[in-house]
């Protein structure tokens, strides 16, 4: 793919600390157009800035939009690494197919991410637990308020230097088990990374926050009892020395971190059960002292220990609200690979050049 570069005259001042999550954006962004009958065209890296939106633009009305999230990491030798970017590309293809949107080829997706990050390599922070968050997204930009797939789209990538996603950092979070609202049902869009899934989840998140919880744990939409995922991450539990996590069968986001952690756990000899775990079974295991640890996995959240669960007012505390031994070991191993501190025997990292 040909990518044109439009240089800006003055570069922005870079933040030195307290990055937060999504507070700052870099100097440049990537843009690529799609037109039915012509395909993808006019790839360009241009100064980060506002985009013009016509009030009738389709995405504003019917939410034909998908996105991805990945990170770039600075090693101690000042190399910049991406983590499994082709998995994000493949997931976006699946999301786009579900949303009747064009599928950007994997190699074009990875090239666009690589080239933009390469130009912005000075923006990749070097402080502990920081990285450059990469947000690719695509939206319907045809004008018109008829309900049908758009004939034109924009694919864009923006970059933001970030610290921890949760204010708790890598300390345990409190999770509210949602039993009123539903995130996804079979045949719906649960597996797709589309903005609408997140818009629909906000009411539950606001409710949980009012009750003092960081995030919600979603149950399945049909029986309202099988554990699915947390708002911004997949979720795993260690019960009787075995791992339990929801299967990827349509309603759960196929997380890149989830897949990586399952690989590592199996490598360490753990039995990983990808099954529909009943929340009542989990509560029972906790009461019987068999629930050892719980944690979330996600690009933004990394590995996030779960310290407390509230289900219908009944509260269980996991591992005395402390980060579990396995959770910590997984965090150290995954971030060790991502920051190039330990050998990447899985060949997951991609050097930006
Ligand atoms: C990610 O982990 O990258 C996500 O996309 C989750 C969230 C910030 C929406």
CSV table of C-alpha atoms and ligand atoms in Angstrom, one decimal:
chain,number,residue,atom,x,y,z
A,1,UNK,CA,0.0,0.0,0.0
A,2,UNK,CA,1.3,3.5,-0.9
A,3,UNK,CA,1.2,5.9,2.1
A,4,UNK,CA,1.6,9.6,1.5
A,5,UNK,CA,3.1,11.7,4.3
A,6,UNK,CA,2.0,15.2,5.0
A,7,UNK,CA,4.4,16.8,7.5
A,8,UNK,CA,3.2,19.3,10.1
A,9,UNK,CA,5.0,22.6,10.7
A,10,UNK,CA,5.2,22.6,14.4
A,11,UNK,CA,5.3,19.5,16.6
A,12,UNK,CA,3.4,19.3,19.9
A,13,UNK,CA,5.0,19.3,23.3
A,14,UNK,CA,5.1,15.7,24.7
A,15,UNK,CA,3.7,15.0,28.2
A,16,UNK,CA,6.4,13.7,30.6
A,17,UNK,CA,4.3,11.9,33.2
A,18,UNK,CA,0.7,11.3,34.4
A,19,UNK,CA,-0.4,10.1,31.0
A,20,UNK,CA,-3.8,8.7,32.2
A,21,UNK,CA,-5.6,6.9,29.4
A,22,UNK,CA,-6.5,8.7,26.2
A,23,UNK,CA,-5.7,12.2,27.6
A,24,UNK,CA,-3.0,13.1,24.9
A,25,UNK,CA,-2.7,12.4,21.2
A,26,UNK,CA,0.4,12.4,19.0
A,27,UNK,CA,1.3,14.7,16.1
A,28,UNK,CA,0.0,12.5,13.3
A,29,UNK,CA,-2.8,10.1,12.4
A,30,UNK,CA,-3.4,7.6,9.6
A,31,UNK,CA,-6.3,7.9,7.1
A,32,UNK,CA,-7.5,5.5,4.3
A,33,UNK,CA,-10.6,5.9,2.2
A,34,UNK,CA,-12.9,3.1,0.9
A,35,UNK,CA,-15.2,3.5,-2.0
A,36,UNK,CA,-17.5,0.8,-3.3
A,37,UNK,CA,-16.3,-0.4,-6.7
A,38,UNK,CA,-12.8,1.2,-6.1
A,39,UNK,CA,-11.7,-0.5,-2.9
A,40,UNK,CA,-9.3,1.1,-0.4
A,41,UNK,CA,-7.4,4.1,-1.6
A,42,UNK,CA,-5.5,7.2,-0.6
A,43,UNK,CA,-3.6,6.0,2.4
A,44,UNK,CA,-2.0,9.0,4.2
A,45,UNK,CA,-0.3,10.0,7.4
A,46,UNK,CA,-1.4,13.6,8.1
A,47,UNK,CA,-1.2,16.0,11.1
A,48,UNK,CA,-3.6,14.9,13.9
A,49,UNK,CA,-6.6,17.1,13.8
A,50,UNK,CA,-10.4,17.5,13.5
A,51,UNK,CA,-12.3,15.7,10.8
A,52,UNK,CA,-15.2,17.3,9.0
A,53,UNK,CA,-18.5,15.5,9.6
A,54,UNK,CA,-21.7,16.1,7.6
A,55,UNK,CA,-24.8,15.9,9.8
A,56,UNK,CA,-26.3,13.1,7.6
A,57,UNK,CA,-23.1,11.0,7.8
A,58,UNK,CA,-24.4,7.4,8.3
A,59,UNK,CA,-22.2,6.5,11.2
A,60,UNK,CA,-23.9,9.2,13.3
A,61,UNK,CA,-27.3,7.6,12.8
A,62,UNK,CA,-26.9,3.9,12.6
A,63,UNK,CA,-23.5,3.3,14.2
A,64,UNK,CA,-21.8,1.4,11.4
A,65,UNK,CA,-18.4,1.6,13.2
A,66,UNK,CA,-15.7,-0.9,14.4
A,67,UNK,CA,-12.5,-0.4,16.3
A,68,UNK,CA,-9.4,-2.1,17.6
A,69,UNK,CA,-6.9,-1.5,20.5
A,70,UNK,CA,-3.3,-2.5,20.6
A,71,UNK,CA,-0.1,-1.0,22.1
A,72,UNK,CA,3.5,-0.1,21.2
A,73,UNK,CA,6.2,-0.7,23.9
A,74,UNK,CA,9.7,0.8,24.3
A,75,UNK,CA,12.4,-1.7,25.2
A,76,UNK,CA,15.5,-0.7,27.3
A,77,UNK,CA,17.5,-0.8,24.0
A,78,UNK,CA,15.0,1.8,22.5
A,79,UNK,CA,13.5,-0.7,20.1
A,80,UNK,CA,9.7,-0.2,19.6
A,81,UNK,CA,7.6,-3.4,19.8
A,82,UNK,CA,4.1,-4.2,18.7
A,83,UNK,CA,2.3,-7.2,20.3
A,84,UNK,CA,0.6,-9.6,17.8
A,85,UNK,CA,-0.8,-6.8,15.6
A,86,UNK,CA,-2.0,-9.3,13.0
A,87,UNK,CA,-4.5,-10.7,15.5
A,88,UNK,CA,-6.1,-7.3,15.8
A,89,UNK,CA,-6.2,-7.1,12.0
A,90,UNK,CA,-7.9,-10.4,11.8
A,91,UNK,CA,-10.4,-9.6,14.5
A,92,UNK,CA,-11.2,-6.3,12.7
A,93,UNK,CA,-11.9,-8.3,9.5
A,94,UNK,CA,-14.4,-10.4,11.5
A,95,UNK,CA,-16.0,-7.4,13.2
A,96,UNK,CA,-16.3,-5.6,9.8
A,97,UNK,CA,-17.9,-8.6,8.2
A,98,UNK,CA,-20.6,-8.7,10.9
A,99,UNK,CA,-21.2,-5.0,10.4
A,100,UNK,CA,-21.4,-5.2,6.6
A,101,UNK,CA,-18.2,-3.1,6.3
A,102,UNK,CA,-15.2,-3.7,4.0
A,103,UNK,CA,-12.3,-5.8,5.3
A,104,UNK,CA,-9.0,-4.2,5.3
A,105,UNK,CA,-6.3,-6.7,4.3
A,106,UNK,CA,-4.2,-7.9,7.3
A,107,UNK,CA,-0.9,-6.7,5.7
A,108,UNK,CA,-2.3,-3.2,5.0
A,109,UNK,CA,-3.6,-2.9,8.6
A,110,UNK,CA,-0.2,-4.0,10.0
A,111,UNK,CA,1.8,-1.7,7.6
A,112,UNK,CA,-0.4,1.3,8.5
A,113,UNK,CA,0.1,0.7,12.3
A,114,UNK,CA,3.9,0.1,11.8
A,115,UNK,CA,4.5,3.1,9.6
A,116,UNK,CA,2.5,5.5,11.8
A,117,UNK,CA,4.2,4.3,15.0
A,118,UNK,CA,7.6,4.5,13.3
A,119,UNK,CA,7.0,8.1,12.5
A,120,UNK,CA,5.8,8.7,16.1
A,121,UNK,CA,8.4,6.6,17.9
A,122,UNK,CA,9.5,9.5,20.1
A,123,UNK,CA,6.0,9.4,21.6
A,124,UNK,CA,6.4,5.9,23.0
A,125,UNK,CA,7.0,6.6,26.7
A,126,UNK,CA,9.7,4.8,28.7
A,127,UNK,CA,8.3,5.1,32.2
A,128,UNK,CA,7.3,1.9,34.1
A,129,UNK,CA,3.8,0.6,33.0
A,130,UNK,CA,3.5,3.1,30.1
A,131,UNK,CA,3.0,2.5,26.4
A,132,UNK,CA,1.6,4.1,23.3
A,133,UNK,CA,-2.0,3.0,22.8
A,134,UNK,CA,-3.0,2.5,19.2
A,135,UNK,CA,-6.6,3.0,18.2
A,136,UNK,CA,-7.5,1.9,14.7
A,137,UNK,CA,-11.2,2.4,13.7
A,138,UNK,CA,-13.4,2.5,10.7
A,139,UNK,CA,-16.7,4.3,10.1
A,140,UNK,CA,-19.4,4.8,7.5
A,141,UNK,CA,-19.0,8.2,6.0
A,142,UNK,CA,-21.6,8.3,3.2
A,143,UNK,CA,-24.3,10.9,3.5
A,144,UNK,CA,-27.9,9.7,3.9
A,145,UNK,CA,-30.4,8.6,6.5
A,146,UNK,CA,-31.7,5.5,4.8
A,147,UNK,CA,-30.9,2.3,6.7
A,148,UNK,CA,-28.5,0.3,4.6
A,149,UNK,CA,-24.7,-0.3,4.5
A,150,UNK,CA,-22.7,2.7,3.5
A,151,UNK,CA,-20.9,2.7,0.1
A,152,UNK,CA,-18.0,4.7,1.5
A,153,UNK,CA,-15.9,4.4,4.7
A,154,UNK,CA,-12.8,5.9,6.5
A,155,UNK,CA,-10.2,3.8,8.2
A,156,UNK,CA,-8.2,5.8,10.7
A,157,UNK,CA,-5.5,5.2,13.4
A,158,UNK,CA,-4.8,7.6,16.2
A,159,UNK,CA,-2.1,7.2,19.0
A,160,UNK,CA,-2.1,8.1,22.6
A,161,UNK,CA,0.7,7.7,25.2
A,162,UNK,CA,-0.9,6.0,28.2
A,163,UNK,CA,-0.4,4.7,31.7
A,164,UNK,CA,-2.8,2.3,33.5
A,165,UNK,CA,-6.4,2.0,32.3
A,166,UNK,CA,-7.8,1.7,35.8
A,167,UNK,CA,-7.0,4.2,38.6
A,168,UNK,CA,-6.3,1.1,40.8
A,169,UNK,CA,-3.3,0.4,38.5
A,170,UNK,CA,-2.4,-3.3,38.8
A,171,UNK,CA,-4.1,-3.5,42.2
A,172,UNK,CA,-7.4,-5.5,42.6
A,173,UNK,CA,-10.6,-4.0,41.2
A,174,UNK,CA,-14.2,-4.4,42.5
A,175,UNK,CA,-16.6,-5.9,40.0
A,176,UNK,CA,-20.4,-5.7,40.1
A,177,UNK,CA,-22.2,-8.7,38.5
A,178,UNK,CA,-24.9,-7.2,36.3
A,179,UNK,CA,-28.2,-9.0,36.4
A,180,UNK,CA,-30.5,-6.4,34.9
A,181,UNK,CA,-28.9,-5.3,31.7
A,182,UNK,CA,-27.6,-7.6,29.0
A,183,UNK,CA,-24.5,-7.0,26.7
A,184,UNK,CA,-24.9,-9.7,24.0
A,185,UNK,CA,-27.1,-12.6,22.9
A,186,UNK,CA,-26.5,-15.4,20.4
A,187,UNK,CA,-26.6,-14.1,16.9
A,188,UNK,CA,-25.9,-10.6,18.0
A,189,UNK,CA,-22.8,-8.5,17.8
A,190,UNK,CA,-21.1,-9.6,21.0
A,191,UNK,CA,-17.9,-10.9,19.3
A,192,UNK,CA,-17.5,-7.8,17.2
A,193,UNK,CA,-15.5,-4.8,18.4
A,194,UNK,CA,-18.1,-2.2,17.4
A,195,UNK,CA,-18.9,1.0,19.2
A,196,UNK,CA,-22.5,0.1,19.6
A,197,UNK,CA,-21.6,-2.7,22.0
A,198,UNK,CA,-19.9,-0.2,24.3
A,199,UNK,CA,-22.7,2.4,24.0
A,200,UNK,CA,-25.2,-0.3,25.1
A,201,UNK,CA,-23.0,-1.2,28.1
A,202,UNK,CA,-22.8,2.3,29.6
A,203,UNK,CA,-26.0,2.2,31.7
A,204,UNK,CA,-24.7,-0.8,33.6
A,205,UNK,CA,-21.3,0.8,34.0
A,206,UNK,CA,-22.8,4.0,35.4
A,207,UNK,CA,-25.0,2.0,37.8
A,208,UNK,CA,-21.9,0.0,39.0
A,209,UNK,CA,-19.8,3.1,39.5
A,210,UNK,CA,-22.6,4.7,41.6
A,211,UNK,CA,-22.4,1.6,43.8
A,212,UNK,CA,-18.6,1.9,44.2
A,213,UNK,CA,-17.6,-0.7,41.6
A,214,UNK,CA,-15.0,-0.2,38.8
A,215,UNK,CA,-16.6,-2.4,36.2
A,216,UNK,CA,-19.5,-4.9,35.5
A,217,UNK,CA,-19.3,-8.6,34.9
A,218,UNK,CA,-21.7,-9.6,32.2
A,219,UNK,CA,-23.9,-12.7,32.3
A,220,UNK,CA,-25.2,-14.4,29.2
A,221,UNK,CA,-28.4,-12.8,27.7
A,222,UNK,CA,-30.5,-16.0,27.5
A,223,UNK,CA,-30.2,-17.7,30.9
A,224,UNK,CA,-28.8,-14.7,32.8
A,225,UNK,CA,-26.4,-16.9,34.7
A,226,UNK,CA,-23.4,-17.9,32.7
A,227,UNK,CA,-20.3,-15.7,33.1
A,228,UNK,CA,-19.2,-13.9,29.9
A,229,UNK,CA,-16.8,-10.9,30.2
A,230,UNK,CA,-16.1,-7.7,32.1
A,231,UNK,CA,-16.8,-4.3,30.3
A,232,UNK,CA,-13.3,-3.8,29.0
A,233,UNK,CA,-11.7,-7.2,29.4
A,234,UNK,CA,-12.1,-11.0,29.3
A,235,UNK,CA,-12.2,-12.7,32.6
A,236,UNK,CA,-10.6,-15.8,34.1
A,237,UNK,CA,-11.0,-17.6,37.5
A,238,UNK,CA,-8.7,-20.1,39.2
A,239,UNK,CA,-10.8,-22.7,40.9
A,240,UNK,CA,-9.2,-25.9,42.4
A,241,UNK,CA,-6.0,-25.1,40.5
A,242,UNK,CA,-7.8,-25.1,37.1
A,243,UNK,CA,-8.6,-22.1,35.0
A,244,UNK,CA,-12.2,-21.2,33.9
A,245,UNK,CA,-13.1,-18.7,31.2
A,246,UNK,CA,-16.0,-18.2,28.8
A,247,UNK,CA,-15.6,-19.8,25.4
A,248,UNK,CA,-15.4,-17.7,22.2
A,249,UNK,CA,-18.7,-18.8,20.6
A,250,UNK,CA,-20.3,-15.6,19.5
A,251,UNK,CA,-21.2,-13.4,22.5
A,252,UNK,CA,-17.7,-12.8,24.0
A,253,UNK,CA,-14.9,-10.6,22.5
A,254,UNK,CA,-12.0,-12.8,21.2
A,255,UNK,CA,-9.3,-11.0,23.2
A,256,UNK,CA,-5.7,-11.0,22.0
A,257,UNK,CA,-4.5,-10.9,25.7
A,258,UNK,CA,-7.0,-13.7,26.5
A,259,UNK,CA,-5.5,-15.9,23.8
A,260,UNK,CA,-2.0,-15.1,24.8
A,261,UNK,CA,-2.7,-15.9,28.5
A,262,UNK,CA,-4.3,-19.2,27.6
A,263,UNK,CA,-1.2,-20.1,25.6
A,264,UNK,CA,1.1,-19.3,28.5
A,265,UNK,CA,-1.2,-21.1,31.1
A,266,UNK,CA,-1.3,-24.3,29.0
A,267,UNK,CA,2.5,-24.0,28.6
A,268,UNK,CA,2.8,-24.0,32.4
A,269,UNK,CA,0.7,-27.1,32.6
A,270,UNK,CA,-2.6,-25.5,33.7
A,271,UNK,CA,-5.9,-27.1,32.6
A,272,UNK,CA,-7.9,-24.2,30.9
A,273,UNK,CA,-11.6,-24.9,30.8
A,274,UNK,CA,-13.3,-22.7,28.2
A,275,UNK,CA,-16.8,-23.3,29.4
A,276,UNK,CA,-20.0,-21.6,30.4
A,277,UNK,CA,-19.5,-21.2,34.1
A,278,UNK,CA,-22.6,-20.6,36.2
A,279,UNK,CA,-22.3,-17.5,38.5
A,280,UNK,CA,-23.9,-19.6,41.2
A,281,UNK,CA,-21.1,-22.2,40.9
A,282,UNK,CA,-18.5,-19.4,41.2
A,283,UNK,CA,-20.2,-18.0,44.3
A,284,UNK,CA,-20.4,-21.6,45.8
A,285,UNK,CA,-16.7,-22.2,45.0
A,286,UNK,CA,-15.9,-18.9,46.8
A,287,UNK,CA,-17.9,-19.9,49.9
A,288,UNK,CA,-16.2,-23.3,49.9
A,289,UNK,CA,-12.8,-21.7,49.7
A,290,UNK,CA,-12.1,-23.3,46.2
A,291,UNK,CA,-12.0,-20.0,44.3
A,292,UNK,CA,-8.4,-19.0,44.5
A,293,UNK,CA,-7.9,-16.1,42.1
A,294,UNK,CA,-9.8,-14.1,39.5
A,295,UNK,CA,-8.4,-11.6,36.9
A,296,UNK,CA,-9.3,-9.7,33.8
A,297,UNK,CA,-7.3,-9.7,30.6
A,298,UNK,CA,-7.3,-7.0,28.0
A,299,UNK,CA,-5.0,-4.7,25.9
A,300,UNK,CA,-6.0,-1.6,27.9
A,301,UNK,CA,-6.4,-3.4,31.2
A,302,UNK,CA,-3.4,-5.8,30.7
A,303,UNK,CA,-3.9,-8.3,33.6
A,304,UNK,CA,-6.2,-6.9,36.3
A,305,UNK,CA,-6.8,-8.8,39.5
A,306,UNK,CA,-10.4,-9.0,40.8
A,307,UNK,CA,-10.6,-8.3,44.5
A,308,UNK,CA,-14.4,-8.4,45.0
A,309,UNK,CA,-17.5,-9.5,43.3
A,310,UNK,CA,-21.1,-8.4,44.2
A,311,UNK,CA,-23.9,-10.6,42.9
A,312,UNK,CA,-27.4,-9.6,43.9
A,313,UNK,CA,-26.0,-7.9,47.0
A,314,UNK,CA,-24.0,-10.9,48.1
A,315,UNK,CA,-20.3,-10.0,48.3
A,316,UNK,CA,-17.3,-12.3,47.9
A,317,UNK,CA,-13.7,-11.3,48.4
A,318,UNK,CA,-11.0,-13.0,46.3
A,319,UNK,CA,-7.6,-13.8,47.7
A,320,UNK,CA,-8.1,-11.4,50.7
A,321,UNK,CA,-8.3,-8.5,48.1
A,322,UNK,CA,-4.7,-9.1,47.2
A,323,UNK,CA,-3.1,-9.8,43.8
A,324,UNK,CA,-2.8,-13.5,43.5
A,325,UNK,CA,0.4,-15.4,42.9
A,326,UNK,CA,-0.6,-16.7,39.5
A,327,UNK,CA,-2.1,-13.4,38.5
A,328,UNK,CA,1.2,-11.6,39.3
A,329,UNK,CA,3.2,-14.2,37.5
A,330,UNK,CA,1.1,-13.9,34.4
A,331,UNK,CA,1.3,-10.1,34.6
A,332,UNK,CA,5.1,-10.3,34.9
A,333,UNK,CA,5.4,-12.8,32.0
A,334,UNK,CA,3.1,-11.0,29.6
A,335,UNK,CA,4.5,-7.5,30.2
A,336,UNK,CA,8.0,-9.0,30.3
A,337,UNK,CA,7.5,-10.2,26.7
A,338,UNK,CA,5.7,-7.0,25.6
A,339,UNK,CA,8.5,-4.7,27.0
A,340,UNK,CA,11.2,-7.0,25.6
A,341,UNK,CA,12.5,-7.8,29.1
A,342,UNK,CA,12.2,-11.6,28.7
A,343,UNK,CA,12.6,-13.9,25.7
A,344,UNK,CA,9.7,-14.0,23.4
A,345,UNK,CA,9.6,-17.7,22.7
A,346,UNK,CA,6.2,-17.5,21.2
A,347,UNK,CA,7.4,-15.0,18.5
A,348,UNK,CA,4.6,-12.6,19.4
A,349,UNK,CA,6.4,-9.3,19.1
A,350,UNK,CA,6.9,-7.3,16.0
A,351,UNK,CA,9.8,-4.8,15.8
A,352,UNK,CA,8.7,-1.4,14.4
A,353,UNK,CA,10.9,-0.3,11.5
B,1,LIG,C1,-8.7,-2.4,24.7
B,1,LIG,O1,-8.4,-3.2,25.6
B,1,LIG,O2,-7.9,-2.1,23.8
B,1,LIG,C2,-10.1,-2.0,24.5
B,1,LIG,O3,-10.4,-1.7,23.4
B,1,LIG,C3,-10.9,-1.9,25.7
B,1,LIG,C4,-11.5,-0.5,25.9
B,1,LIG,C5,-10.6,0.6,26.2
B,1,LIG,C6,-12.6,-0.2,25.0
